[in-house]
mmCIF file of C-alpha atoms in Angstrom:
data_model
loop_
_atom_site.group_PDB
_atom_site.id
_atom_site.type_symbol
_atom_site.label_atom_id
_atom_site.label_comp_id
_atom_site.label_asym_id
_atom_site.label_seq_id
_atom_site.Cartn_x
_atom_site.Cartn_y
_atom_site.Cartn_z
ATOM 1 C CA MET A 55 77.343 113.740 96.914
ATOM 2 C CA GLY A 56 79.391 115.791 94.375
ATOM 3 C CA THR A 57 80.115 114.591 90.876
ATOM 4 C CA HIS A 58 82.633 111.776 90.672
ATOM 5 C CA VAL A 59 84.383 110.096 87.763
ATOM 6 C CA GLY A 60 81.718 107.281 87.594
ATOM 7 C CA GLN A 61 78.930 109.814 87.037
ATOM 8 C CA ALA A 62 80.786 111.548 84.258
ATOM 9 C CA LEU A 63 81.678 108.216 82.753
ATOM 10 C CA ALA A 64 78.058 107.063 82.703
ATOM 11 C CA ALA A 65 77.039 110.324 80.893
ATOM 12 C CA GLU A 66 79.843 110.115 78.319
ATOM 13 C CA ARG A 67 79.197 106.443 77.682
ATOM 14 C CA LYS A 68 75.546 107.169 76.890
ATOM 15 C CA VAL A 69 76.519 109.977 74.598
ATOM 16 C CA ALA A 70 78.800 107.547 72.744
ATOM 17 C CA GLY A 71 75.833 105.132 72.426
ATOM 18 C CA LEU A 72 77.561 102.310 74.343
ATOM 19 C CA ASP A 73 76.108 100.107 77.011
ATOM 20 C CA GLN A 74 78.227 99.032 80.017
ATOM 21 C CA ARG A 75 79.131 95.700 78.531
ATOM 22 C CA GLN A 76 80.256 97.186 75.186
ATOM 23 C CA LEU A 77 82.489 99.706 77.131
ATOM 24 C CA ALA A 78 83.872 96.927 79.258
ATOM 25 C CA ASN A 79 84.841 94.799 76.256
ATOM 26 C CA ARG A 80 86.433 97.637 74.344
ATOM 27 C CA ALA A 81 88.335 99.027 77.329
ATOM 28 C CA GLY A 82 89.633 95.672 78.522
ATOM 29 C CA TYR A 83 87.913 95.829 82.006
ATOM 30 C CA SER A 84 85.236 93.605 83.491
ATOM 31 C CA LEU A 85 81.547 94.525 83.301
ATOM 32 C CA SER A 86 81.502 94.515 87.140
ATOM 33 C CA MET A 87 84.300 97.024 87.283
ATOM 34 C CA ILE A 88 82.505 99.395 84.890
ATOM 35 C CA LYS A 89 79.338 99.114 86.994
ATOM 36 C CA ALA A 90 81.177 99.646 90.275
ATOM 37 C CA VAL A 91 82.931 102.746 89.034
ATOM 38 C CA GLU A 92 79.792 104.305 87.621
ATOM 39 C CA GLN A 93 78.007 103.652 90.931
ATOM 40 C CA GLY A 94 80.888 105.092 92.929
ATOM 41 C CA ARG A 95 81.656 101.797 94.695
ATOM 42 C CA GLU A 96 85.081 101.515 93.075
ATOM 43 C CA VAL A 97 87.704 104.225 92.583
ATOM 44 C CA ALA A 98 88.679 104.750 88.969
ATOM 45 C CA SER A 99 92.433 104.231 88.717
ATOM 46 C CA PRO A 100 94.509 106.377 86.297
ATOM 47 C CA GLY A 101 94.857 103.295 83.989
ATOM 48 C CA PHE A 102 91.142 102.718 83.983
ATOM 49 C CA ILE A 103 90.478 106.438 83.182
ATOM 50 C CA ALA A 104 92.974 106.373 80.284
ATOM 51 C CA ALA A 105 91.436 103.159 78.897
ATOM 52 C CA VAL A 106 87.813 104.280 78.868
ATOM 53 C CA SER A 107 88.727 107.811 77.730
ATOM 54 C CA ARG A 108 90.412 106.276 74.735
ATOM 55 C CA VAL A 109 87.392 104.153 73.922
ATOM 56 C CA LEU A 110 85.001 107.120 74.269
ATOM 57 C CA ALA A 111 87.432 109.379 72.189
ATOM 58 C CA ILE A 112 87.489 112.089 74.975
ATOM 59 C CA ASP A 113 90.223 113.798 76.874
ATOM 60 C CA PRO A 114 90.618 112.251 80.350
ATOM 61 C CA ASP A 115 90.076 115.705 81.846
ATOM 62 C CA ARG A 116 86.438 115.405 80.729
ATOM 63 C CA LEU A 117 86.069 112.564 83.280
ATOM 64 C CA LEU A 118 88.284 113.975 85.965
ATOM 65 C CA GLY A 119 86.728 117.435 85.859
ATOM 66 C CA THR A 120 90.120 119.081 86.056
ATOM 67 C CA PRO A 121 91.178 121.752 86.663
ATOM 68 C CA PHE A 122 89.185 122.177 89.796
ATOM 69 C CA LEU A 123 88.343 125.816 89.206
ATOM 70 C CA ASP A 124 86.196 126.352 92.332
ATOM 71 C CA ALA A 125 89.103 125.220 94.514
ATOM 72 C CA LEU A 126 91.562 127.271 92.642
ATOM 73 C CA GLU A 127 89.414 130.392 92.779
ATOM 74 C CA GLU A 128 88.930 130.040 96.570
ATOM 75 C CA ASP A 129 92.679 130.716 96.992
ATOM 76 C CA GLY A 130 92.504 133.813 94.758
ATOM 77 C CA PRO A 131 93.466 134.579 91.165
ATOM 78 C CA LEU A 132 96.016 132.215 89.579
ATOM 79 C CA ALA A 133 98.751 134.621 88.735
ATOM 80 C CA GLY A 134 100.746 133.811 85.661
ATOM 81 C CA LEU A 135 98.393 131.449 83.994
ATOM 82 C CA ALA A 136 97.162 133.743 81.204
ATOM 83 C CA GLU A 137 100.693 134.931 80.524
ATOM 84 C CA LEU A 138 101.974 131.332 80.444
ATOM 85 C CA ARG A 139 99.251 130.482 77.886
ATOM 86 C CA ALA A 140 100.404 133.463 75.815
ATOM 87 C CA VAL A 141 104.075 132.369 75.902
ATOM 88 C CA LEU A 142 103.150 128.786 74.860
ATOM 89 C CA THR A 143 100.842 129.972 72.112
ATOM 90 C CA GLU A 144 103.557 132.219 70.657
ATOM 91 C CA GLY A 145 105.542 129.022 70.203
ATOM 92 C CA ALA A 146 108.633 129.532 68.103
ATOM 93 C CA TYR A 147 107.757 133.223 67.895
ATOM 94 C CA VAL A 148 107.830 133.961 71.639
ATOM 95 C CA GLN A 149 108.630 137.585 72.440
ATOM 96 C CA PRO A 150 111.789 137.585 74.516
ATOM 97 C CA ILE A 151 112.739 140.178 77.133
ATOM 98 C CA ASP A 152 116.195 141.345 77.964
ATOM 99 C CA PRO A 153 117.765 138.896 80.475
ATOM 100 C CA PRO A 154 119.667 139.846 83.595
ATOM 101 C CA PRO A 155 123.226 138.640 84.118
ATOM 102 C CA ASP A 156 123.581 134.792 83.966
ATOM 103 C CA ALA A 157 123.978 134.366 87.716
ATOM 104 C CA GLU A 158 120.766 136.257 88.456
ATOM 105 C CA LEU A 159 118.844 134.370 85.804
ATOM 106 C CA ALA A 160 120.038 131.169 87.320
ATOM 107 C CA ARG A 161 118.887 132.288 90.776
ATOM 108 C CA GLU A 162 115.414 133.006 89.390
ATOM 109 C CA LEU A 163 115.312 129.451 87.970
ATOM 110 C CA VAL A 164 116.417 127.963 91.288
ATOM 111 C CA ALA A 165 113.698 129.970 93.073
ATOM 112 C CA VAL A 166 111.017 128.481 90.746
ATOM 113 C CA GLU A 167 112.310 124.910 91.189
ATOM 114 C CA THR A 168 112.559 125.332 94.955
ATOM 115 C CA ALA A 169 108.928 126.547 95.072
ATOM 116 C CA LEU A 170 107.823 123.521 93.169
ATOM 117 C CA ARG A 171 109.815 121.111 95.332
ATOM 118 C CA ASN A 172 108.243 122.790 98.391
ATOM 119 C CA ASP A 173 104.662 122.555 97.152
ATOM 120 C CA ARG A 174 104.478 126.265 96.365
ATOM 121 C CA THR A 175 103.139 125.726 92.798
ATOM 122 C CA ARG A 176 101.219 128.990 92.655
ATOM 123 C CA ARG A 177 104.436 130.902 93.468
ATOM 124 C CA ALA A 178 106.279 129.013 90.794
ATOM 125 C CA LEU A 179 103.544 129.644 88.176
ATOM 126 C CA ALA A 180 103.496 133.366 88.869
ATOM 127 C CA ALA A 181 107.249 133.623 88.026
ATOM 128 C CA LEU A 182 107.369 131.198 85.148
ATOM 129 C CA PRO A 183 106.173 133.422 82.211
ATOM 130 C CA GLU A 184 108.818 136.161 82.799
ATOM 131 C CA LEU A 185 111.484 133.549 83.434
ATOM 132 C CA LEU A 186 110.710 131.864 80.027
ATOM 133 C CA ARG A 187 110.817 135.195 78.226
ATOM 134 C CA LYS A 188 114.123 136.079 79.842
ATOM 135 C CA ALA A 189 115.576 132.694 79.008
ATOM 136 C CA HIS A 190 114.552 133.070 75.332
ATOM 137 C CA GLY A 191 116.214 136.572 75.543
ATOM 138 C CA ALA A 192 119.441 134.906 76.882
ATOM 139 C CA VAL A 193 119.394 132.533 73.904
ATOM 140 C CA GLN A 194 119.040 135.449 71.403
ATOM 141 C CA MET A 195 121.674 137.570 73.028
ATOM 142 C CA ALA A 196 124.264 134.871 73.569
ATOM 143 C CA ALA A 197 127.749 135.941 72.456
ATOM 144 C CA ASP A 198 129.009 132.547 71.409
ATOM 145 C CA ASP A 199 128.133 128.894 71.132
ATOM 146 C CA THR A 200 129.053 128.096 74.725
ATOM 147 C CA ALA A 201 126.839 130.882 76.146
ATOM 148 C CA ARG A 202 124.031 129.822 73.771
ATOM 149 C CA ALA A 203 124.239 126.198 74.989
ATOM 150 C CA ARG A 204 124.149 127.368 78.548
ATOM 151 C CA ALA A 205 121.090 129.564 77.867
ATOM 152 C CA TYR A 206 119.317 126.685 76.195
ATOM 153 C CA GLU A 207 119.972 124.497 79.223
ATOM 154 C CA LEU A 208 118.280 127.110 81.424
ATOM 155 C CA LEU A 209 115.466 127.374 79.001
ATOM 156 C CA CYS A 210 114.932 123.596 79.103
ATOM 157 C CA ALA A 211 114.856 123.655 82.848
ATOM 158 C CA ALA A 212 112.308 126.441 82.791
ATOM 159 C CA TYR A 213 109.976 124.418 80.500
ATOM 160 C CA ILE A 214 110.442 121.342 82.723
ATOM 161 C CA ALA A 215 109.197 123.555 85.602
ATOM 162 C CA ALA A 216 106.306 124.737 83.570
ATOM 163 C CA GLU A 217 105.244 121.208 82.774
ATOM 164 C CA GLY A 218 105.271 120.365 86.452
ATOM 165 C CA ALA A 219 103.231 123.395 87.359
ATOM 166 C CA CYS A 220 100.636 122.754 84.707
ATOM 167 C CA CYS A 221 100.167 119.155 85.787
ATOM 168 C CA ARG A 222 99.828 119.949 89.455
ATOM 169 C CA LEU A 223 97.256 122.630 88.891
ATOM 170 C CA GLY A 224 95.180 120.429 86.609
ATOM 171 C CA TYR A 225 95.999 122.240 83.323
ATOM 172 C CA SER A 226 97.144 119.074 81.645
ATOM 173 C CA SER A 227 95.925 120.413 78.204
ATOM 174 C CA LEU A 228 98.852 122.854 78.329
ATOM 175 C CA THR A 229 101.474 120.169 78.865
ATOM 176 C CA ALA A 230 101.580 119.140 75.214
ATOM 177 C CA LEU A 231 102.465 122.743 74.291
ATOM 178 C CA VAL A 232 105.200 122.874 76.981
ATOM 179 C CA LEU A 233 106.663 119.528 75.692
ATOM 180 C CA GLU A 234 106.797 120.764 72.174
ATOM 181 C CA ARG A 235 108.879 123.786 73.289
ATOM 182 C CA LEU A 236 111.059 121.513 75.548
ATOM 183 C CA ASP A 237 111.722 119.131 72.595
ATOM 184 C CA THR A 238 112.952 121.947 70.492
ATOM 185 C CA ALA A 239 115.064 123.550 73.143
ATOM 186 C CA ALA A 240 116.616 120.194 74.110
ATOM 187 C CA THR A 241 118.066 119.748 70.575
ATOM 188 C CA HIS A 242 120.225 122.844 71.104
ATOM 189 C CA THR A 243 122.040 121.618 74.220
ATOM 190 C CA PRO A 244 124.804 119.012 74.322
ATOM 191 C CA ASP A 245 123.663 117.804 77.736
ATOM 192 C CA SER A 246 121.577 114.680 77.081
ATOM 193 C CA ALA A 247 119.829 115.106 80.410
ATOM 194 C CA TYR A 248 117.293 117.479 78.921
ATOM 195 C CA ALA A 249 116.491 115.101 76.040
ATOM 196 C CA VAL A 250 115.947 112.315 78.632
ATOM 197 C CA ARG A 251 113.658 114.538 80.688
ATOM 198 C CA SER A 252 111.666 115.519 77.571
ATOM 199 C CA LEU A 253 111.258 111.887 76.534
ATOM 200 C CA VAL A 254 110.196 110.727 80.019
ATOM 201 C CA LYS A 255 107.830 113.603 80.517
ATOM 202 C CA ARG A 256 106.128 112.920 77.210
ATOM 203 C CA SER A 257 105.820 109.297 78.289
ATOM 204 C CA ARG A 258 103.771 110.554 81.230
ATOM 205 C CA LEU A 259 101.431 112.455 78.904
ATOM 206 C CA LEU A 260 101.073 109.401 76.601
ATOM 207 C CA MET A 261 100.395 107.134 79.550
ATOM 208 C CA ALA A 262 97.511 109.407 80.654
ATOM 209 C CA HIS A 263 95.972 108.832 77.186
ATOM 210 C CA GLY A 264 96.458 105.080 77.263
ATOM 211 C CA SER A 265 99.410 104.918 74.812
ATOM 212 C CA THR A 266 101.602 102.778 77.062
ATOM 213 C CA ASP A 267 103.474 101.043 74.250
ATOM 214 C CA VAL A 268 104.671 104.345 72.795
ATOM 215 C CA ALA A 269 105.325 105.684 76.255
ATOM 216 C CA MET A 270 107.557 102.651 77.012
ATOM 217 C CA SER A 271 109.444 103.149 73.798
ATOM 218 C CA LEU A 272 110.287 106.758 74.817
ATOM 219 C CA VAL A 273 111.402 105.496 78.303
ATOM 220 C CA ASP A 274 113.741 102.965 76.640
ATOM 221 C CA ARG A 275 115.154 105.678 74.414
ATOM 222 C CA GLY A 276 115.816 107.830 77.424
ATOM 223 C CA ILE A 277 117.596 105.054 79.249
ATOM 224 C CA GLY A 278 119.764 104.462 76.167
ATOM 225 C CA LEU A 279 120.915 108.076 76.211
ATOM 226 C CA VAL A 280 122.691 107.765 79.547
ATOM 227 C CA PRO A 281 124.866 104.603 79.391
ATOM 228 C CA GLY A 282 127.696 105.995 81.614
ATOM 229 C CA ASP A 283 128.350 105.724 85.274
ATOM 230 C CA THR A 284 128.724 109.247 86.472
ATOM 231 C CA GLU A 285 126.389 110.313 89.337
ATOM 232 C CA SER A 286 124.245 112.429 87.010
ATOM 233 C CA GLU A 287 123.898 109.598 84.484
ATOM 234 C CA ARG A 288 122.979 107.090 87.231
ATOM 235 C CA VAL A 289 120.341 109.529 88.529
ATOM 236 C CA LEU A 290 118.851 110.091 85.044
ATOM 237 C CA ARG A 291 118.870 106.384 84.266
ATOM 238 C CA GLY A 292 117.212 105.649 87.647
ATOM 239 C CA TYR A 293 114.602 108.323 87.059
ATOM 240 C CA ALA A 294 113.774 106.783 83.683
ATOM 241 C CA HIS A 295 113.545 103.361 85.256
ATOM 242 C CA LEU A 296 111.006 104.584 87.743
ATOM 243 C CA ARG A 297 108.883 106.091 84.996
ATOM 244 C CA GLY A 298 109.258 102.773 83.030
ATOM 245 C CA ALA A 299 107.956 100.971 86.130
ATOM 246 C CA ILE A 300 104.814 103.043 86.235
ATOM 247 C CA VAL A 301 104.261 102.841 82.462
ATOM 248 C CA ALA A 302 104.589 99.114 82.531
ATOM 249 C CA ALA A 303 102.248 98.785 85.528
ATOM 250 C CA ARG A 304 99.715 101.055 83.842
ATOM 251 C CA GLY A 305 99.950 98.704 80.802
ATOM 252 C CA ARG A 306 99.357 95.820 83.171
ATOM 253 C CA ARG A 307 102.863 94.302 82.595
ATOM 254 C CA LEU A 308 103.637 93.638 86.216
ATOM 255 C CA GLU A 309 106.893 91.627 85.757
ATOM 256 C CA LEU A 310 108.381 94.292 83.523
ATOM 257 C CA ALA A 311 107.366 96.925 86.089
ATOM 258 C CA ARG A 312 109.087 95.050 88.777
ATOM 259 C CA ASP A 313 112.228 94.559 86.629
ATOM 260 C CA HIS A 314 112.451 98.400 86.266
ATOM 261 C CA ILE A 315 112.113 98.778 90.043
ATOM 262 C CA ILE A 316 114.979 96.197 90.502
ATOM 263 C CA GLU A 317 117.190 98.309 88.110
ATOM 264 C CA ALA A 318 116.295 101.577 89.882
ATOM 265 C CA ARG A 319 116.942 100.069 93.335
ATOM 266 C CA ALA A 320 120.431 98.895 92.229
ATOM 267 C CA LEU A 321 121.277 102.391 91.066
ATOM 268 C CA ALA A 322 119.797 104.037 94.195
ATOM 269 C CA ARG A 323 121.666 101.636 96.584
ATOM 270 C CA ARG A 324 124.829 103.595 95.857
ATOM 271 C CA MET A 325 123.219 106.830 97.047
ATOM 272 C CA GLY A 326 122.640 108.060 100.490
ATOM 273 C CA HIS A 327 120.106 110.728 99.671
ATOM 274 C CA GLU A 328 117.337 111.791 97.341
ATOM 275 C CA SER A 329 118.982 113.689 94.506
ATOM 276 C CA ASP A 330 117.841 117.054 93.219
ATOM 277 C CA LEU A 331 119.992 116.789 90.129
ATOM 278 C CA TYR A 332 117.899 117.905 87.122
ATOM 279 C CA THR A 333 114.888 118.021 89.569
ATOM 280 C CA THR A 334 114.474 114.264 89.187
ATOM 281 C CA ASP A 335 114.007 113.562 92.984
ATOM 282 C CA PHE A 336 115.645 110.173 92.389
ATOM 283 C CA GLY A 337 116.885 108.257 95.445
ATOM 284 C CA PRO A 338 116.387 105.196 97.617
ATOM 285 C CA GLY A 339 113.138 106.560 99.191
ATOM 286 C CA ASN A 340 111.586 107.464 95.840
ATOM 287 C CA VAL A 341 112.346 103.925 94.533
ATOM 288 C CA GLU A 342 110.392 102.332 97.379
ATOM 289 C CA VAL A 343 107.559 104.835 96.866
ATOM 290 C CA HIS A 344 107.422 103.712 93.179
ATOM 291 C CA ALA A 345 107.602 100.014 94.254
ATOM 292 C CA CYS A 346 104.347 100.547 96.243
ATOM 293 C CA ALA A 347 102.801 102.431 93.336
ATOM 294 C CA VAL A 348 103.590 99.498 90.965
ATOM 295 C CA GLU A 349 101.764 97.094 93.306
ATOM 296 C CA LEU A 350 98.739 99.476 93.505
ATOM 297 C CA GLU A 351 98.517 99.835 89.781
ATOM 298 C CA ALA A 352 99.045 96.258 88.688
ATOM 299 C CA GLY A 353 99.869 94.019 91.590
ATOM 300 C CA ASP A 354 98.466 93.592 95.012
ATOM 301 C CA PRO A 355 96.667 96.702 96.521
ATOM 302 C CA GLY A 356 96.685 95.143 99.966
ATOM 303 C CA LYS A 357 100.494 94.776 99.781
ATOM 304 C CA ALA A 358 100.730 98.338 98.457
ATOM 305 C CA ALA A 359 98.633 99.600 101.353
ATOM 306 C CA HIS A 360 100.673 97.807 104.124
ATOM 307 C CA ASP A 361 104.065 98.355 102.549
ATOM 308 C CA GLY A 362 103.270 101.963 101.831
ATOM 309 C CA ALA A 363 102.138 102.662 105.344
ATOM 310 C CA ALA A 364 105.294 101.112 106.777
ATOM 311 C CA LEU A 365 107.606 103.313 104.710
ATOM 312 C CA VAL A 366 109.676 105.887 106.542
ATOM 313 C CA LEU A 367 110.000 108.643 104.024
ATOM 314 C CA PRO A 368 113.391 110.357 103.922
ATOM 315 C CA ALA A 369 113.540 113.943 105.377
ATOM 316 C CA ASP A 370 115.061 115.215 102.119
ATOM 317 C CA MET A 371 112.226 113.825 99.952
ATOM 318 C CA ALA A 372 110.417 116.592 98.024
ATOM 319 C CA ALA A 373 107.091 117.530 99.562
ATOM 320 C CA PRO A 374 104.960 116.756 96.477
ATOM 321 C CA ARG A 375 106.645 113.346 96.046
ATOM 322 C CA ALA A 376 105.862 112.493 99.800
ATOM 323 C CA GLY A 377 102.373 113.852 99.329
ATOM 324 C CA HIS A 378 101.759 111.759 96.231
ATOM 325 C CA HIS A 379 102.866 108.615 98.111
ATOM 326 C CA TRP A 380 100.236 109.210 100.821
ATOM 327 C CA GLN A 381 97.635 109.873 98.095
ATOM 328 C CA ASP A 382 98.423 106.438 96.590
ATOM 329 C CA ASN A 383 98.449 104.862 100.056
ATOM 330 C CA ALA A 384 94.986 106.225 100.775
ATOM 331 C CA ARG A 385 93.674 104.721 97.518
ATOM 332 C CA ALA A 386 95.289 101.354 98.383
ATOM 333 C CA TRP A 387 93.666 101.333 101.834
ATOM 334 C CA LEU A 388 90.287 102.157 100.228
ATOM 335 C CA MET A 389 90.717 99.185 97.794
ATOM 336 C CA ALA A 390 91.578 97.030 100.793
ATOM 337 C CA GLY A 391 88.399 98.047 102.585
ATOM 338 C CA LYS A 392 90.181 99.981 105.422
ATOM 339 C CA TYR A 393 88.332 103.312 105.186
ATOM 340 C CA ASP A 394 89.683 104.846 108.425
ATOM 341 C CA ARG A 395 93.243 104.148 107.301
ATOM 342 C CA ALA A 396 92.483 105.651 103.876
ATOM 343 C CA LEU A 397 91.337 108.888 105.480
ATOM 344 C CA ALA A 398 94.393 108.856 107.735
ATOM 345 C CA ALA A 399 96.678 108.565 104.708
ATOM 346 C CA LEU A 400 94.799 111.426 103.026
ATOM 347 C CA ASN A 401 95.545 113.567 106.006
ATOM 348 C CA LYS A 402 99.192 112.729 105.795
ATOM 349 C CA ALA A 403 99.177 113.717 102.181
ATOM 350 C CA ARG A 404 97.558 117.054 103.217
ATOM 351 C CA ALA A 405 100.221 117.644 105.836
ATOM 352 C CA ALA A 406 103.007 116.905 103.369
ATOM 353 C CA ALA A 407 101.852 118.831 100.340
ATOM 354 C CA PRO A 408 98.557 120.720 100.938
ATOM 355 C CA GLN A 409 98.410 122.536 97.544
ATOM 356 C CA GLN A 410 98.912 119.377 95.550
ATOM 357 C CA THR A 411 96.553 117.327 97.697
ATOM 358 C CA ARG A 412 93.738 119.789 97.351
ATOM 359 C CA LEU A 413 93.909 119.749 93.591
ATOM 360 C CA HIS A 414 94.769 116.177 92.744
ATOM 361 C CA PRO A 415 91.884 114.150 91.141
ATOM 362 C CA SER A 416 92.827 110.892 92.871
ATOM 363 C CA VAL A 417 92.298 112.535 96.282
ATOM 364 C CA ARG A 418 88.772 113.557 95.317
ATOM 365 C CA GLU A 419 87.905 110.074 93.986
ATOM 366 C CA THR A 420 89.224 108.511 97.137
ATOM 367 C CA VAL A 421 87.039 110.741 99.242
ATOM 368 C CA TYR A 422 83.997 109.820 97.201
ATOM 369 C CA GLY A 423 84.975 106.152 97.498
ATOM 370 C CA ILE A 424 85.201 106.337 101.262
ATOM 371 C CA ALA A 425 81.799 108.104 101.458
ATOM 372 C CA ALA A 426 80.132 105.542 99.132
ATOM 373 C CA ALA A 427 81.451 102.685 101.258
ATOM 374 C CA GLN A 428 80.298 104.082 104.651
ATOM 375 C CA ARG A 429 76.696 104.341 105.781
ATOM 376 C CA ARG A 430 77.394 107.436 107.832
ATOM 377 C CA GLN A 431 80.022 110.052 107.049
ATOM 378 C CA SER A 432 82.270 110.998 109.928
ATOM 379 C CA ASP A 433 82.941 114.565 110.868
ATOM 380 C CA SER A 434 86.595 114.161 109.812
ATOM 381 C CA LEU A 435 85.678 112.905 106.333
ATOM 382 C CA LEU A 436 83.148 115.679 105.914
ATOM 383 C CA GLY A 437 85.785 118.272 106.954
ATOM 384 C CA PHE A 438 88.316 116.884 104.555
ATOM 385 C CA ALA A 439 85.802 116.858 101.760
ATOM 386 C CA HIS A 440 84.861 120.471 102.481
ATOM 387 C CA TRP A 441 88.562 121.403 102.395
ATOM 388 C CA ILE A 442 89.069 120.037 98.846
ATOM 389 C CA GLY A 443 85.672 121.392 97.710
ATOM 390 C CA ALA A 444 83.955 118.015 97.258
ATOM 391 C CA GLY A 445 80.340 117.960 98.411
ATOM 392 C CA LEU A 446 79.261 114.702 100.071
#
């Protein structure tokens, strides 16, 4: 079998000089859970990975093994990655290039956002470095304050797209750099939406490192920035409530997580679609997806499995959002001991968002978990494992 999180955890624990009981006590998990994860009998949840990584003082990527370079290389060179690194490293001194007219630059942004929404992350990444340099050029060449604010809004949106691409491809170490640039750009636009997006996205990064209290404080600040009742404000507030639900669940505050779902559901009830405003993907379907995710993280995995399987996802839901739901549903079925249903959910994730599914660490861990629980691997499981590059 290929390397799973548990094997990496055991190695890092020994380097840190801790036995299993010491790690369990410091991470706030049971000794049996530590043993089960290390032996591959239990799938490591994102919350578990964040907690043990914090105790071991390592980046969570060390345990996850991301990015999955072998899988990425099978599909050819990752165009745009080196240039995006250069743009981010240049920081405040980024070298701009002359922008096209505003309308053309806006179309280039929409093309990147559409690629991300349709699970074409490689395509988006290839276009992002030039888009960012053009957006910086638009800021520098703006003729007046109005044009400059408009250019900064486009720059913020481009950095938001860059954060999404880095996360999906497994380059989470780049997201802190992206968020620094987004934070700066957001201060130059009067539209609070970009400050909200910046706060909520940083909460995701903090959550991955186990800082759920700080992450929740940023979510609360984001919600406070959009007190009005316009459609865009409701969408942004609902988007922040959904992140709040996951942060609270990750921090094992189930009632608070459910309260955030209730607030988001009330906002979504007035909508008849999944909104693409500010690329939030907020809507009634996304609320129910998050309700299942809350149960998986901190509530009842069996309920998450059954409720998630029964969901009829809206046709206008973004492909990666749908794919992520089926990834979660697979993990829930695995925890419920229904291995065939777990594999079926993984195949639904593959159908909805193949690029994302192939590169997401939770998919790999679910595959390892199914394999560890079964005496004999089916051809369908072996085929899926081969597709994601996980040897069984």
